[in-house]
Coordinates of C-alpha atoms (C1' of nucleotides) in Angstrom, one line a residue:
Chain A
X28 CA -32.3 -5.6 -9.8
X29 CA -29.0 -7.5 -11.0
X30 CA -26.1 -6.2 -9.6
X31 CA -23.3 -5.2 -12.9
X32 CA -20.1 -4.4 -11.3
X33 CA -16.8 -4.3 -14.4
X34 CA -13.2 -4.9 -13.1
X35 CA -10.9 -3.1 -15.7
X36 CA -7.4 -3.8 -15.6
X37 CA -4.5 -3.0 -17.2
X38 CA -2.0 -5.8 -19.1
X39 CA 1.4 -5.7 -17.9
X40 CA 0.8 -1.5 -17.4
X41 CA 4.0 -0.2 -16.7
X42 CA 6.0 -2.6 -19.4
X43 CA 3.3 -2.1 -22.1
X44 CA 3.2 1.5 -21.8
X45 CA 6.9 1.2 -21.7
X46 CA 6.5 -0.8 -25.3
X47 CA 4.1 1.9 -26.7
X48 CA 6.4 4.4 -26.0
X49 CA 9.5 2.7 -27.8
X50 CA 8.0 1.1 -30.6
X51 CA 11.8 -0.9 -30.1
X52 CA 11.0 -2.8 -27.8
X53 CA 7.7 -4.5 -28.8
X54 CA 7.6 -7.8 -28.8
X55 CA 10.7 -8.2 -26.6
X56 CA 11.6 -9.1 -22.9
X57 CA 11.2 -5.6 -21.4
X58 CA 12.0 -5.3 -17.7
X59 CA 10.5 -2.4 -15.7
X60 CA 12.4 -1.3 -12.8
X61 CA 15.1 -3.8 -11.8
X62 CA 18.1 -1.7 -12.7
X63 CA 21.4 -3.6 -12.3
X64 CA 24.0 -2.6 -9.5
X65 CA 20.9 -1.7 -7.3
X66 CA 19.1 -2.9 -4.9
X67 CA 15.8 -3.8 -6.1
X68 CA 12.8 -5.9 -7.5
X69 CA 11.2 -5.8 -10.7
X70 CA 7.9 -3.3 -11.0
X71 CA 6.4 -4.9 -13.8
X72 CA 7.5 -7.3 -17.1
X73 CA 6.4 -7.6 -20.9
X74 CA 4.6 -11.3 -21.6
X75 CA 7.7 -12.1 -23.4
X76 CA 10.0 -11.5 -20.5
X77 CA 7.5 -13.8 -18.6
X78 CA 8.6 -16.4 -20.5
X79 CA 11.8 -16.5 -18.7
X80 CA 10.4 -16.8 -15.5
X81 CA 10.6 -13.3 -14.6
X82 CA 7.8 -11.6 -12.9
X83 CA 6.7 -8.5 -10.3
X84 CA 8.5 -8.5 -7.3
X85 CA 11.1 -10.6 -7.9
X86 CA 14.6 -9.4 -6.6
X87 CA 16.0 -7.5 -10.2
X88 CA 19.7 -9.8 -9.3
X89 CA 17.2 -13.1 -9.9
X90 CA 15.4 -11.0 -12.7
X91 CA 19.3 -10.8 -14.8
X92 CA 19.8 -14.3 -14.2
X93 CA 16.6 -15.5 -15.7
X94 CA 17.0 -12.9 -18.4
X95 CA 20.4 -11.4 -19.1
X96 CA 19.3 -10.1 -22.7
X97 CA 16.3 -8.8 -21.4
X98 CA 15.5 -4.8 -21.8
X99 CA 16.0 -2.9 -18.3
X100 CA 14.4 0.4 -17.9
X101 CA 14.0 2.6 -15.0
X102 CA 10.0 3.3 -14.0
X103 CA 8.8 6.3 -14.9
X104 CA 5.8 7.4 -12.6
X105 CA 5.2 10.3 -13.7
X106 CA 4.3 8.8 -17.3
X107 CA 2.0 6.4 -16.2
X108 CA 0.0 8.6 -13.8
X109 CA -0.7 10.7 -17.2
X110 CA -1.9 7.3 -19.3
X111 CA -3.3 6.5 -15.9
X112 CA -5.8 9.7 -16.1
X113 CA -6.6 9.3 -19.6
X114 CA -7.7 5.1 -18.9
X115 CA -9.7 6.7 -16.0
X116 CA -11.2 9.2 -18.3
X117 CA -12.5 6.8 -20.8
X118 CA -14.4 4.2 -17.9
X119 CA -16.0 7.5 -16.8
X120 CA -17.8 7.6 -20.5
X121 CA -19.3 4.6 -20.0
X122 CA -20.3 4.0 -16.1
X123 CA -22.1 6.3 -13.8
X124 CA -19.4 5.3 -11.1
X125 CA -15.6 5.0 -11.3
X126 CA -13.7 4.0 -8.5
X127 CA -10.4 3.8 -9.2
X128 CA -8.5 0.9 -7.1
X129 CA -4.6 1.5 -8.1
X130 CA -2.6 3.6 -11.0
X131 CA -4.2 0.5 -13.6
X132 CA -6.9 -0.4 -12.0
X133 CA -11.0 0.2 -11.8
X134 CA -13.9 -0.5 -10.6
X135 CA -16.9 0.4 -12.8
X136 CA -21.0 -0.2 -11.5
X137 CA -22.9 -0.5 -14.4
X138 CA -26.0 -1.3 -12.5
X139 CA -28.8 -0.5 -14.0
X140 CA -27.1 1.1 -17.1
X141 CA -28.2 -2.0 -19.8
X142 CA -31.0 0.3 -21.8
X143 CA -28.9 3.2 -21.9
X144 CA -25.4 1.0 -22.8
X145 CA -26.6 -2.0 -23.9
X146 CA -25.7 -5.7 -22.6
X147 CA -22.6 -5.8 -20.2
X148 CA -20.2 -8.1 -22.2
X149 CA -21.2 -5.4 -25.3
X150 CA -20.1 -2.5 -22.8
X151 CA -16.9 -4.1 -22.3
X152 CA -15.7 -4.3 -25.4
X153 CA -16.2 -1.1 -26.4
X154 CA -14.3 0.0 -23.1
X155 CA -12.0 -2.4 -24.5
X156 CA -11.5 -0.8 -28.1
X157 CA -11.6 2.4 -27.0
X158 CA -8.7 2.1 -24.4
X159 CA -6.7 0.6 -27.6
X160 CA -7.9 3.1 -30.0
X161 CA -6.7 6.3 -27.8
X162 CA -3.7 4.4 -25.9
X163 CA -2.9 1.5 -28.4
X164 CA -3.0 -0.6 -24.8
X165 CA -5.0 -3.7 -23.6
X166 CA -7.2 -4.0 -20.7
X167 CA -9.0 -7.0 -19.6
X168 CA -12.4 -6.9 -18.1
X169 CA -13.9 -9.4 -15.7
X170 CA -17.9 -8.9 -14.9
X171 CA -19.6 -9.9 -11.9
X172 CA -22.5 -9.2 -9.7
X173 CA -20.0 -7.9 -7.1
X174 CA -16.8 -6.6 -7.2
X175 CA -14.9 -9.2 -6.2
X176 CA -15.9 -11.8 -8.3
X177 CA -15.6 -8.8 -11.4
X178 CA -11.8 -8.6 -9.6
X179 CA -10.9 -12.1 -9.7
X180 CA -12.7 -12.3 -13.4
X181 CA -10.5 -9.4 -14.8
X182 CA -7.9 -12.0 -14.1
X183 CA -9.4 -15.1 -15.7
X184 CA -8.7 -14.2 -19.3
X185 CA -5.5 -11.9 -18.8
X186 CA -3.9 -10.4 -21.0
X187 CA -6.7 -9.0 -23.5
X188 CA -9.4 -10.2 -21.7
X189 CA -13.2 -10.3 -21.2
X190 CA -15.2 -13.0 -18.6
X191 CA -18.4 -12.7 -17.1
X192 CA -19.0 -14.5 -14.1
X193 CA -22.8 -15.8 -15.0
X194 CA -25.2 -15.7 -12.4
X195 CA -26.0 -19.1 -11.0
X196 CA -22.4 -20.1 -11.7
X197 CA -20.3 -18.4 -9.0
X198 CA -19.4 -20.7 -7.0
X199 CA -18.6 -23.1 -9.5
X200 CA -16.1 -20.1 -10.8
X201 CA -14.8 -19.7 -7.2
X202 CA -13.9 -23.1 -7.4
X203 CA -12.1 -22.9 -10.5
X204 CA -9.1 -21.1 -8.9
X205 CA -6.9 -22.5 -6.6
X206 CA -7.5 -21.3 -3.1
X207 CA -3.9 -19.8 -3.0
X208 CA -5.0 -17.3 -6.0
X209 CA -7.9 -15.9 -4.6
X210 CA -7.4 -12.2 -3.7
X211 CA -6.7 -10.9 -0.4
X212 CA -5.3 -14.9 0.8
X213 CA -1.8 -14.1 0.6
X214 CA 1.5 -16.7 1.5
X215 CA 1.1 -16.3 5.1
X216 CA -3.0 -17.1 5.3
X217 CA -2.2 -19.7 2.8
X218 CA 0.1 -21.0 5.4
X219 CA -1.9 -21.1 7.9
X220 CA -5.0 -23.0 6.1
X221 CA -3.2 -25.3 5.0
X222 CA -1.6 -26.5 8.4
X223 CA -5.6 -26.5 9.5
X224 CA -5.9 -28.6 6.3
X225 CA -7.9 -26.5 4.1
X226 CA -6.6 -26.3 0.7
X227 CA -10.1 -25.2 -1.2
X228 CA -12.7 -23.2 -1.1
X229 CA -15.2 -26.0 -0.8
X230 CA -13.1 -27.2 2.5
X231 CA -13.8 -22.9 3.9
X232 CA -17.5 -23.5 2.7
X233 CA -18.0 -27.2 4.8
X234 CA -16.4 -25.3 8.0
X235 CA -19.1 -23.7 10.4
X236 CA -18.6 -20.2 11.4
X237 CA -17.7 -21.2 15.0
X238 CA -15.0 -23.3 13.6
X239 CA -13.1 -21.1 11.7
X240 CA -13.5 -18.3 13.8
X241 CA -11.7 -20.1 16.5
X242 CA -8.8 -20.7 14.1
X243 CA -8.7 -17.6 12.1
X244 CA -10.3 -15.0 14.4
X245 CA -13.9 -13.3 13.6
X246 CA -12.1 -11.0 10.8
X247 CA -10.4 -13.1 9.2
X248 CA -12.8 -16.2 9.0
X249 CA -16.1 -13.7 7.6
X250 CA -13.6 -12.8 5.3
X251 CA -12.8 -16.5 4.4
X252 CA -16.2 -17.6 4.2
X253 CA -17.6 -14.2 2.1
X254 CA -15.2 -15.4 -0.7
X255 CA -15.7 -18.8 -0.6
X256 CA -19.2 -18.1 -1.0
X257 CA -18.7 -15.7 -3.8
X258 CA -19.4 -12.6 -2.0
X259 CA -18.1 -9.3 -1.2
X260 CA -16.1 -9.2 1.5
X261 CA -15.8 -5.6 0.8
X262 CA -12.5 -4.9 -1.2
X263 CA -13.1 -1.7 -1.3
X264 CA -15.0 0.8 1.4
X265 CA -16.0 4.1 -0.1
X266 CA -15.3 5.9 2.9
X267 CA -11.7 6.4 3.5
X268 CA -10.7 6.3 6.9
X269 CA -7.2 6.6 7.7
X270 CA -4.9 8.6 5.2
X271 CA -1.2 8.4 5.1
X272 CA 1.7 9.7 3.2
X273 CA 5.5 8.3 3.1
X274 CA 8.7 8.2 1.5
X275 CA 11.3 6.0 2.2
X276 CA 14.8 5.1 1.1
X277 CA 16.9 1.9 1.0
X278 CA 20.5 2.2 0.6
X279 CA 22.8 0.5 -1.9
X280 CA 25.0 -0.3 1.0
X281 CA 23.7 -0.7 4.7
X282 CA 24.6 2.7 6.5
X283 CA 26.4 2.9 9.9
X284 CA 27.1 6.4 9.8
X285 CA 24.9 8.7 11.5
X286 CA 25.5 11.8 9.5
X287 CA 24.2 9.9 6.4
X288 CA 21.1 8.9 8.4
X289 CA 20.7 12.7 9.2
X290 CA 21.0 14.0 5.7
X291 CA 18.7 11.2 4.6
X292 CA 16.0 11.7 7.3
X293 CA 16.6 15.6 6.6
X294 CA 15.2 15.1 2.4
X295 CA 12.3 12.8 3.6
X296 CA 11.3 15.4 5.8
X297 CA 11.0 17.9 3.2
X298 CA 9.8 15.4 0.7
X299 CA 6.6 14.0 2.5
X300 CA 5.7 17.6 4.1
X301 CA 5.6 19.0 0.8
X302 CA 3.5 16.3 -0.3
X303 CA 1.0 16.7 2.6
X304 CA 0.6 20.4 2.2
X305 CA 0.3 19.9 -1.7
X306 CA -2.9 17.7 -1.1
X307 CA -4.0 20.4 1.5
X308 CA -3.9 17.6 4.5
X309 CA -2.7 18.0 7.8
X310 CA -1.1 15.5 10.5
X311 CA 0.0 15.4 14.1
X312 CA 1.6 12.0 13.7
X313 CA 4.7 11.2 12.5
X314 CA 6.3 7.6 12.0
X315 CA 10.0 6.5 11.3
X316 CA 10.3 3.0 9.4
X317 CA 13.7 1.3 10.0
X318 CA 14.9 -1.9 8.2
X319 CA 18.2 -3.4 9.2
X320 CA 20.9 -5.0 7.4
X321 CA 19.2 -8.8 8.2
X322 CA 15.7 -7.1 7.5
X323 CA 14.3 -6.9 10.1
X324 CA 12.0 -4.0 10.2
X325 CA 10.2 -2.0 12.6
X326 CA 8.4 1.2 12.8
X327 CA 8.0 3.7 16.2
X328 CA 5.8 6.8 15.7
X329 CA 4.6 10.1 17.9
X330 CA 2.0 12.0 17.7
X331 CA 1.7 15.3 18.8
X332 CA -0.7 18.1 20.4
X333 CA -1.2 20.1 17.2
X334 CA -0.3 19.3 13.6
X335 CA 3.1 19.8 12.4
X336 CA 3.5 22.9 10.3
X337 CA 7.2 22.3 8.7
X338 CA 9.4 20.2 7.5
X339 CA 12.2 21.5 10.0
X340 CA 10.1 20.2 13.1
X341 CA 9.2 16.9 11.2
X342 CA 13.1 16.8 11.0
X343 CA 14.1 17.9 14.5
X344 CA 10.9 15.3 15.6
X345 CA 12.3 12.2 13.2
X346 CA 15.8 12.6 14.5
X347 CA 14.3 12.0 18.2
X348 CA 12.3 8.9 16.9
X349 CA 15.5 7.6 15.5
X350 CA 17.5 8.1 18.6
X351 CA 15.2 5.9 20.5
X352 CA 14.8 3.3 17.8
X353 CA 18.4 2.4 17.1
X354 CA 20.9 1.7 18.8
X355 CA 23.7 1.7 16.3
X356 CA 24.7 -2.0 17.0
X357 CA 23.1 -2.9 13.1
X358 CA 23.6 -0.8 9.9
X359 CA 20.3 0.4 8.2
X360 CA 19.1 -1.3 5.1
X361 CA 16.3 1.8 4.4
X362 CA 14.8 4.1 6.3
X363 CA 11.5 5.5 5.9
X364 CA 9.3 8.5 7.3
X365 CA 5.9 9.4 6.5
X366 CA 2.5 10.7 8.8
X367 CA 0.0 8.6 10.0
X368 CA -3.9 9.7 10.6
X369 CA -3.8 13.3 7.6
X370 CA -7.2 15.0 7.7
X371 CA -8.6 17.7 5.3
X372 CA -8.2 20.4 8.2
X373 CA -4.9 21.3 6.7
X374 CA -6.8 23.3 3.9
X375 CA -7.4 26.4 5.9
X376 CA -3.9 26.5 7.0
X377 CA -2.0 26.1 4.1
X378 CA -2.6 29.7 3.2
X379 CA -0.9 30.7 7.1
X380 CA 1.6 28.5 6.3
X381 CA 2.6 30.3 3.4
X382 CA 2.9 33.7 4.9
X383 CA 4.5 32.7 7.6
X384 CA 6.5 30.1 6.5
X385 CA 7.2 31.7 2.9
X386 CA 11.2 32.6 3.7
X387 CA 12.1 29.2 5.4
X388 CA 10.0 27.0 2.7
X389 CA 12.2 28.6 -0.1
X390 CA 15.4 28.0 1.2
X391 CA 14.1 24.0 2.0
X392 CA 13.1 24.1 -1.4
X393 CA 16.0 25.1 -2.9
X394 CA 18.5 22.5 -0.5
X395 CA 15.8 19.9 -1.8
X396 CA 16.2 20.7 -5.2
X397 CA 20.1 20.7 -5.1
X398 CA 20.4 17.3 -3.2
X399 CA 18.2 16.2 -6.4
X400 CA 20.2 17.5 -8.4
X401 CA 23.5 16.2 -6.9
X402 CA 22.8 12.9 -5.3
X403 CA 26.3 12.6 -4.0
X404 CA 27.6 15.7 -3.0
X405 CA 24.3 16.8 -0.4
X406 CA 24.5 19.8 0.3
X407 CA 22.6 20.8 3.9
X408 CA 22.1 23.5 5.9
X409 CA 25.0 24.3 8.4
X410 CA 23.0 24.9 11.2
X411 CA 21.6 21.4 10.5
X412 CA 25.1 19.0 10.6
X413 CA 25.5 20.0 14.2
X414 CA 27.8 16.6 15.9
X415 CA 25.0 14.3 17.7
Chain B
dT22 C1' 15.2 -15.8 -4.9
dC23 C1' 19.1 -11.9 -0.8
dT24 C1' 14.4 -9.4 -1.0
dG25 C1' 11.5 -1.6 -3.8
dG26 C1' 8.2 1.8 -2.6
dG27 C1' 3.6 3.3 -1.7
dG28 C1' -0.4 2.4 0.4
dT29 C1' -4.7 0.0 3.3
dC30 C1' -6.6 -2.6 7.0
dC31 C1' -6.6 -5.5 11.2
dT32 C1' -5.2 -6.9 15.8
dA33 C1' -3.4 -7.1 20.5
dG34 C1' -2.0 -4.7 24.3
dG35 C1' -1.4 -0.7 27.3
dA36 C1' -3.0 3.8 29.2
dC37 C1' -6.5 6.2 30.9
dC38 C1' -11.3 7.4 32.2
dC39 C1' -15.9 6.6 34.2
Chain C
dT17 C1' -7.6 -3.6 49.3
dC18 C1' -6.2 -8.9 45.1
dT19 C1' -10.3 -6.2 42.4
dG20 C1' -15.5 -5.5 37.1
dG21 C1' -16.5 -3.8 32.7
dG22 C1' -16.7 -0.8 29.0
dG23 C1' -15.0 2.8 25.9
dT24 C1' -11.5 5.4 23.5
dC25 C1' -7.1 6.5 22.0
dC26 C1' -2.5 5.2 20.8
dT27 C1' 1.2 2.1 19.4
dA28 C1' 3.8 -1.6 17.0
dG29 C1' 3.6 -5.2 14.2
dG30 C1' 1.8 -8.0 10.5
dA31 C1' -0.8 -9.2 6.2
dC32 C1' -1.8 -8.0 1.8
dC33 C1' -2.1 -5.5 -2.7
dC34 C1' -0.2 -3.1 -6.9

DNA sequence: TCTGGGGTCCTAGGACCC
DNA sequence: TCTGGGGTCCTAGGACCC
């Protein structure tokens, strides 16, 4: 049987649901995230703001430059998590299984579906006109008989969509786009081919195995070879296996000061235990993220016996990590925290926690809530702004 | 170009065990 | 004493994606 796999994804999500929202700001250069006087990069941009050489990623002071009458608005997450659900919704109607890459992305297997929906380019434009009937947004949909060729086809016709990758034909589509667009060959493999000379996929495909394992490494090189064959390399395993969950911070101004570090490492703490418990997950390993003020970055972790169970011993536990990580000679650009290696096995605790736990987890609550509330006057438990 | 935040996966090296 | 080989777990860093 042919293979049907559908790569649904979203136009410009953030800056188009943006546009939806506030019918003001259709058809102009709408930058989302980016806010001036912060440290930042742009989260997503309308097509017109495109036209100004502004796109995701790029550092929001280069973003003004480019476009100083451009719209700035702050992202709001929450928002397009809900249109997120509702997207996801509608590709359930249509395919037996969803799998949902990112917040506007999907994976849809239509195998086998074509007496039951019809032909796959007719399935896809019904997804298509539904998603704009009930969200007034665009998706584009690329088609292929795996899911990486439906990835990089989603992509072909952007924005608004619709390509199918014909059988017979998939090399010849592989070699359409330049080796540096390809998914999952990013600046630094780039790099590296091209100091080896490789520039194409036809180059990847002329290359025995041997070869390019002894310059890439076994990983890397089946994963060269799979997509300049046109196959899976497997973008996405069904099984997850390592789960983790993190929150981190970078400063408008590099901090020096260790009280501010404390504070700082004391509302990650709360926020990423919360979060684990929420999802009903448990973890015995806990990693601090540091990034200096010349960005350099690095990350030391511990893991324990036995799971934590609060946010205070996440914060007694991160405030060790960070006494053997830095040694004050650099400020701190951003510091993260966040647990490594969460299981399920949290589920039957979560209920103990809660009894025993209920006193403490209010008042954590409630300093979270005011630091939220008053960003710059933090207001912390005594007994935690004890001198180092 | 002065570079966010949240993830996943891979790799190399060390510790430790048989 | 100059030393194998394999397995597993952990750590730190790096690449990549949205």
């Amino acid at each position: 049987m042919q293979n049907v796999f559908f790569c649904a994804d979203m136009d410009a999500f953030f800056a188009s649901v943006e546009q939806h929202d506030n019918p003001d700001y259709k058809g102009k250069p709408l930058i989302v995230g980016g806010m001036e006087g912060h440290r930042g990069v742009v989260s997503a941009c309308s097509y017109e703001a495109r036209k100004f050489g502004v796109h995701s990623a790029m550092p929001s002071s280069t973003a003004h430059k480019l476009c100083p009458n451009g719209i700035f608005v702050p992202v709001r997450m929450a928002r397009y998590k809900e249109v997120s659900d509702h997207i996801m919704e509608i590709f359930s109607r249509f395919a037996p299984e969803v799998i949902q890459n990112s917040i506007d992305e999907a994976f849809l297997d239509l195998t086998g579906t074509d007496r039951l929906m019809g032909p796959p380019v007719e399935v896809a434009s019904k997804i298509k006109a539904c998603v704009k009937e009930e969200t007034g947004l665009t998706v584009s949909i690329g088609i292929g008989e795996n899911r990486y060729l439906a990835k990089l086809a989603s992509d072909y016709r952007k924005p608004d969509g619709l390509y199918q990758v014909e059988k017979g034909k998939e090399i010849e589509f592989i070699d359409s786009i330049p080796l540096k667009k390809l998914w999952g060959i990013g600046k630094s493999t780039y790099s590296r081919l091209e100091k080896s000379g490789i520039t194409s996929a036809a180059q990847i495909r002329s290359f025995s195995s041997t070869i390019l394992e002894g310059i890439f490494g076994k990983g890397a090189s089946d994963f060269l070879s799979a997509i300049a064959w046109g196959k899976d390399p497997g973008i996405c395993s069904m099984e997850h296996k390592s789960r983790s969950i993190s929150n981190e911070i970078t400063f408008d101004q590099d901090v020096g000061d260790y009280a501010v570090l404390r504070e700082t490492l004391l509302g990650l703490s709360h926020q990423i235990t919360f979060r684990l418990l929420k999802k009903g997950w448990s973890s015995k390993t806990l990693a601090l993220k540091i990034r200096l003020d010349n960005f350099s970055t690095s990350t030391i972790q511990v893991t324990q016996d036995n799971a934590f169970t609060s946010a205070e011993e996440v914060f007694q536990a991160s405030l060790a990590l960070l006494q053997k990580k830095w040694d004050r000679k650099r400020n701190i650009r951003l510091i993260g925290l966040g647990f490594q290696n969460a299981d399920e096995t949290g589920k039957t605790q979560l209920q103990l926690f809660d009894d025993i736990h209920e006193k403490q987890n209010k008042v954590e609550k409630a300093v979270l809530n005011l630091n939220s509330r008053f960003q710059n006057n933090q207001v912390i438990k005594a007994a935690l702004l004890k001198k180092p």
